[in-house]
Amino acid sequence: MQDFHGQMHLFKSELKRWEKSGDSVVILVRDEERMEKVQSILQDYQIEADISKNLHLPVEKPTITIGNISSGLEMPIHKLAVITENELFKKQMKRPRKRQKMSNAERIKNYQELKVGDYVVHANHGIGRYYGVETLDVAGRHKDYMLIKYAGDDKLFVPIDQIDLVQKFVGSEGKEPKLYKLGGSEWTKVKRKVQSSVEDIADDLIKLYAEREAQKRVCI
């Protein structure tokens, strides 16, 4: 599960995606007092959430219950998304960037390094295409978002200040990569297979594609 760092507009965007996919959304807190507190906070952002001490799946609305796990998780196959308080509210801490030369994927510092139509890799959602920057009005505040389009009509708006989650995809010349579908299980499977850190996932993904192509040529 990704970290929202208190950015409720981003959480609301994910809630819409989970609702579209028919997923049950469960928010875990440490005790009964926190159940009511978190419900109140979400209401301030026009997010309706139920409270349940004895949870039974599936649930129609985001449901707050008591639980203790180290991190949340998203299980598209089982139509379930579990979020902890840390992922919702913990403020982002600056970490030193990992310096590594990448031959097939380029980390970007500014959205201006991208051109409309470029393929990009989002750490949480996989390969899509960049379609510029749009200014959206969220809760009365104007903010710039990168628009990334995925398979079908799926769209993802990434806040400019989360550009570290996006890398430019650089594949074989003239060959277009497969676009992923938001909320699908394929990207999760790829991340599990390469067993890499979030920062290096794009590079390892490209290597995985290259290995598959090599195996196909051998079989031919």
Short mmCIF file of C-alpha atoms in Angstrom, two decimals:
data_model
loop_
_atom_site.label_atom_id
_atom_site.label_comp_id
_atom_site.label_asym_id
_atom_site.label_seq_id
_atom_site.Cartn_x
_atom_site.Cartn_y
_atom_site.Cartn_z
CA MET A 1 0.00 0.00 0.00
CA GLN A 2 1.28 3.41 -0.90
CA ASP A 3 1.73 6.17 1.67
CA PHE A 4 -0.70 9.09 1.45
CA HIS A 5 1.19 11.34 3.94
CA GLY A 6 -2.01 13.11 4.99
CA GLN A 7 -2.91 14.07 1.40
CA MET A 8 -6.62 13.31 1.51
CA HIS A 9 -7.18 14.36 -2.10
CA LEU A 10 -4.90 11.53 -3.17
CA PHE A 11 -6.67 9.10 -0.85
CA LYS A 12 -10.05 10.15 -2.29
CA SER A 13 -8.72 9.49 -5.78
CA GLU A 14 -7.72 5.96 -4.76
CA LEU A 15 -11.10 5.43 -3.09
CA LYS A 16 -12.81 6.20 -6.40
CA ARG A 17 -10.58 3.66 -8.15
CA TRP A 18 -11.33 0.98 -5.55
CA GLU A 19 -15.04 1.76 -5.70
CA LYS A 20 -14.96 1.43 -9.49
CA SER A 21 -13.29 -1.98 -9.12
CA GLY A 22 -15.80 -3.11 -6.49
CA ASP A 23 -13.10 -3.46 -3.82
CA SER A 24 -13.75 -3.51 -0.07
CA VAL A 25 -11.74 -0.78 1.69
CA VAL A 26 -10.70 -1.39 5.30
CA ILE A 27 -8.90 1.15 7.51
CA LEU A 28 -7.10 -0.28 10.53
CA VAL A 29 -6.68 1.67 13.79
CA ARG A 30 -5.28 0.68 17.20
CA ASP A 31 -8.34 1.08 19.46
CA GLU A 32 -11.99 2.19 19.72
CA GLU A 33 -11.08 5.79 20.51
CA ARG A 34 -9.09 6.04 17.27
CA MET A 35 -12.00 4.56 15.29
CA GLU A 36 -14.16 7.59 16.09
CA LYS A 37 -11.27 10.04 15.69
CA VAL A 38 -10.34 8.77 12.23
CA GLN A 39 -13.99 8.71 11.18
CA SER A 40 -14.28 12.37 12.24
CA ILE A 41 -11.13 13.33 10.30
CA LEU A 42 -12.40 11.63 7.15
CA GLN A 43 -15.76 13.38 7.48
CA ASP A 44 -13.93 16.72 7.45
CA TYR A 45 -12.79 15.78 3.92
CA GLN A 46 -16.25 14.59 2.84
CA ILE A 47 -15.21 10.94 3.03
CA GLU A 48 -17.94 8.72 4.49
CA ALA A 49 -16.67 5.72 6.45
CA ASP A 50 -18.44 3.20 8.67
CA ILE A 51 -17.18 1.84 12.00
CA SER A 52 -17.21 -1.89 12.74
CA LYS A 53 -15.83 -3.81 15.71
CA ASN A 54 -16.66 -7.15 14.09
CA LEU A 55 -15.79 -6.79 10.43
CA HIS A 56 -17.47 -8.97 7.81
CA LEU A 57 -16.37 -8.74 4.18
CA PRO A 58 -17.31 -7.50 1.68
CA VAL A 59 -18.19 -3.94 2.77
CA GLU A 60 -19.99 -1.34 0.67
CA LYS A 61 -18.31 1.74 2.19
CA PRO A 62 -14.80 2.30 3.58
CA THR A 63 -14.90 0.69 7.01
CA ILE A 64 -12.77 1.50 10.06
CA THR A 65 -11.95 -1.38 12.38
CA ILE A 66 -9.35 -2.35 14.99
CA GLY A 67 -6.27 -4.17 13.76
CA ASN A 68 -2.50 -4.26 14.02
CA ILE A 69 -0.35 -4.98 10.98
CA SER A 70 2.97 -3.43 10.00
CA SER A 71 1.71 -2.08 6.67
CA GLY A 72 -1.37 -2.04 4.49
CA LEU A 73 -1.86 -4.06 1.36
CA GLU A 74 -3.85 -4.16 -1.85
CA MET A 75 -5.22 -7.48 -3.09
CA PRO A 76 -6.97 -6.91 -6.46
CA ILE A 77 -7.75 -10.59 -6.95
CA HIS A 78 -9.64 -10.67 -3.64
CA LYS A 79 -11.16 -7.21 -4.15
CA LEU A 80 -9.64 -5.87 -0.94
CA ALA A 81 -7.60 -2.82 0.06
CA VAL A 82 -6.33 -2.47 3.64
CA ILE A 83 -4.86 0.84 4.87
CA THR A 84 -3.21 1.57 8.22
CA GLU A 85 -3.14 4.91 10.06
CA ASN A 86 0.55 5.29 9.26
CA GLU A 87 -0.11 5.20 5.53
CA LEU A 88 -2.94 7.68 5.83
CA PHE A 89 -1.49 10.29 8.16
CA LYS A 90 2.26 9.82 8.70
CA LYS A 91 4.11 12.78 7.24
CA GLN A 92 6.66 12.10 4.54
CA MET A 93 10.25 12.10 5.72
CA LYS A 94 13.01 13.17 3.42
CA ARG A 95 15.33 10.30 2.55
CA PRO A 96 18.63 10.60 0.73
CA ARG A 97 18.24 9.65 -2.88
CA LYS A 98 19.84 6.41 -3.92
CA ARG A 99 22.45 7.14 -6.54
CA GLN A 100 22.56 4.48 -9.20
CA LYS A 101 23.28 4.58 -12.90
CA MET A 102 20.36 3.12 -14.80
CA SER A 103 20.85 2.08 -18.40
CA ASN A 104 17.22 1.52 -19.40
CA ALA A 105 15.18 3.73 -17.11
CA GLU A 106 15.64 7.39 -16.33
CA ARG A 107 14.75 9.04 -13.05
CA ILE A 108 13.40 12.53 -13.54
CA LYS A 109 13.64 15.59 -11.33
CA ASN A 110 11.13 17.76 -13.17
CA TYR A 111 8.03 17.01 -15.25
CA GLN A 112 9.48 19.29 -17.96
CA GLU A 113 11.92 16.47 -18.75
CA LEU A 114 8.95 14.54 -20.13
CA LYS A 115 7.21 15.02 -23.47
CA VAL A 116 3.56 14.30 -24.16
CA GLY A 117 3.31 10.69 -25.27
CA ASP A 118 6.36 9.46 -23.34
CA TYR A 119 6.00 6.12 -21.61
CA VAL A 120 6.48 6.30 -17.85
CA VAL A 121 6.52 3.86 -14.96
CA HIS A 122 4.64 4.70 -11.77
CA ALA A 123 5.98 2.76 -8.78
CA ASN A 124 2.47 1.76 -7.63
CA HIS A 125 0.61 1.41 -10.92
CA GLY A 126 3.03 0.32 -13.66
CA ILE A 127 3.49 1.51 -17.24
CA GLY A 128 1.36 4.30 -18.68
CA ARG A 129 1.73 7.28 -21.03
CA TYR A 130 2.34 10.84 -19.95
CA TYR A 131 -0.13 13.44 -21.28
CA GLY A 132 1.04 16.68 -19.75
CA VAL A 133 0.16 18.66 -16.63
CA GLU A 134 -3.32 19.75 -15.60
CA THR A 135 -4.35 22.13 -12.85
CA LEU A 136 -7.20 20.76 -10.76
CA ASP A 137 -9.34 22.36 -8.08
CA VAL A 138 -9.36 20.02 -5.06
CA ALA A 139 -11.23 21.16 -1.97
CA GLY A 140 -10.89 24.79 -3.07
CA ARG A 141 -7.14 24.58 -3.73
CA HIS A 142 -5.55 24.66 -7.16
CA LYS A 143 -2.74 22.19 -7.68
CA ASP A 144 -0.78 20.83 -10.65
CA TYR A 145 -0.98 17.15 -11.52
CA MET A 146 0.76 15.00 -14.12
CA LEU A 147 -1.79 13.11 -16.21
CA ILE A 148 -0.89 9.49 -16.96
CA LYS A 149 -3.19 7.36 -19.11
CA TYR A 150 -3.35 3.59 -18.79
CA ALA A 151 -5.07 0.76 -20.65
CA GLY A 152 -8.64 1.49 -21.67
CA ASP A 153 -9.91 4.81 -20.37
CA ASP A 154 -8.01 4.65 -17.06
CA LYS A 155 -6.38 7.90 -15.95
CA LEU A 156 -4.11 8.73 -13.02
CA PHE A 157 -3.44 12.26 -11.76
CA VAL A 158 -0.10 12.39 -9.93
CA PRO A 159 0.66 15.46 -7.79
CA ILE A 160 3.78 17.26 -8.99
CA ASP A 161 5.35 16.86 -5.54
CA GLN A 162 5.18 13.07 -5.98
CA ILE A 163 7.31 13.02 -9.11
CA ASP A 164 9.77 10.72 -7.33
CA LEU A 165 7.21 7.91 -7.88
CA VAL A 166 7.47 8.34 -11.67
CA GLN A 167 10.31 7.28 -13.96
CA LYS A 168 10.69 7.60 -17.70
CA PHE A 169 10.50 4.26 -19.52
CA VAL A 170 13.24 3.76 -22.08
CA GLY A 171 12.79 0.55 -24.05
CA SER A 172 13.92 -0.83 -27.39
CA GLU A 173 13.71 1.70 -30.20
CA GLY A 174 10.49 1.43 -32.14
CA LYS A 175 8.93 -1.03 -29.68
CA GLU A 176 6.01 0.06 -27.55
CA PRO A 177 5.59 -1.45 -24.07
CA LYS A 178 2.31 -2.88 -22.85
CA LEU A 179 0.15 -0.44 -20.91
CA TYR A 180 -1.16 -1.62 -17.56
CA LYS A 181 -4.72 -1.35 -16.26
CA LEU A 182 -5.28 0.57 -13.05
CA GLY A 183 -6.33 -1.70 -10.22
CA GLY A 184 -5.21 -4.86 -12.02
CA SER A 185 -3.06 -7.58 -10.50
CA GLU A 186 -0.44 -7.81 -13.26
CA TRP A 187 1.79 -4.98 -12.01
CA THR A 188 1.68 -6.42 -8.48
CA LYS A 189 2.84 -9.78 -9.84
CA VAL A 190 5.70 -8.15 -11.75
CA LYS A 191 6.90 -6.28 -8.65
CA ARG A 192 6.76 -9.48 -6.62
CA LYS A 193 8.71 -11.40 -9.29
CA VAL A 194 11.59 -8.98 -9.61
CA GLN A 195 11.71 -8.58 -5.79
CA SER A 196 13.20 -5.11 -6.08
CA SER A 197 12.98 -1.87 -4.16
CA VAL A 198 10.49 0.74 -5.35
CA GLU A 199 13.27 2.95 -6.66
CA ASP A 200 14.74 0.24 -8.91
CA ILE A 201 11.50 -1.39 -10.08
CA ALA A 202 11.48 0.21 -13.54
CA ASP A 203 15.03 -0.86 -14.32
CA ASP A 204 14.39 -4.44 -13.25
CA LEU A 205 11.12 -4.52 -15.17
CA ILE A 206 12.89 -3.63 -18.40
CA LYS A 207 15.51 -6.31 -17.76
CA LEU A 208 12.69 -8.80 -17.24
CA TYR A 209 11.16 -7.84 -20.59
CA ALA A 210 14.55 -8.23 -22.27
CA GLU A 211 14.97 -11.73 -20.80
CA ARG A 212 11.52 -12.74 -22.06
CA GLU A 213 12.32 -11.48 -25.57
CA ALA A 214 15.62 -13.39 -25.56
CA GLN A 215 13.83 -16.59 -24.50
CA LYS A 216 11.30 -16.15 -27.32
CA ARG A 217 14.08 -15.82 -29.89
CA VAL A 218 15.78 -18.96 -28.57
CA CYS A 219 12.54 -20.90 -28.82
CA ILE A 220 12.08 -19.77 -32.43
#
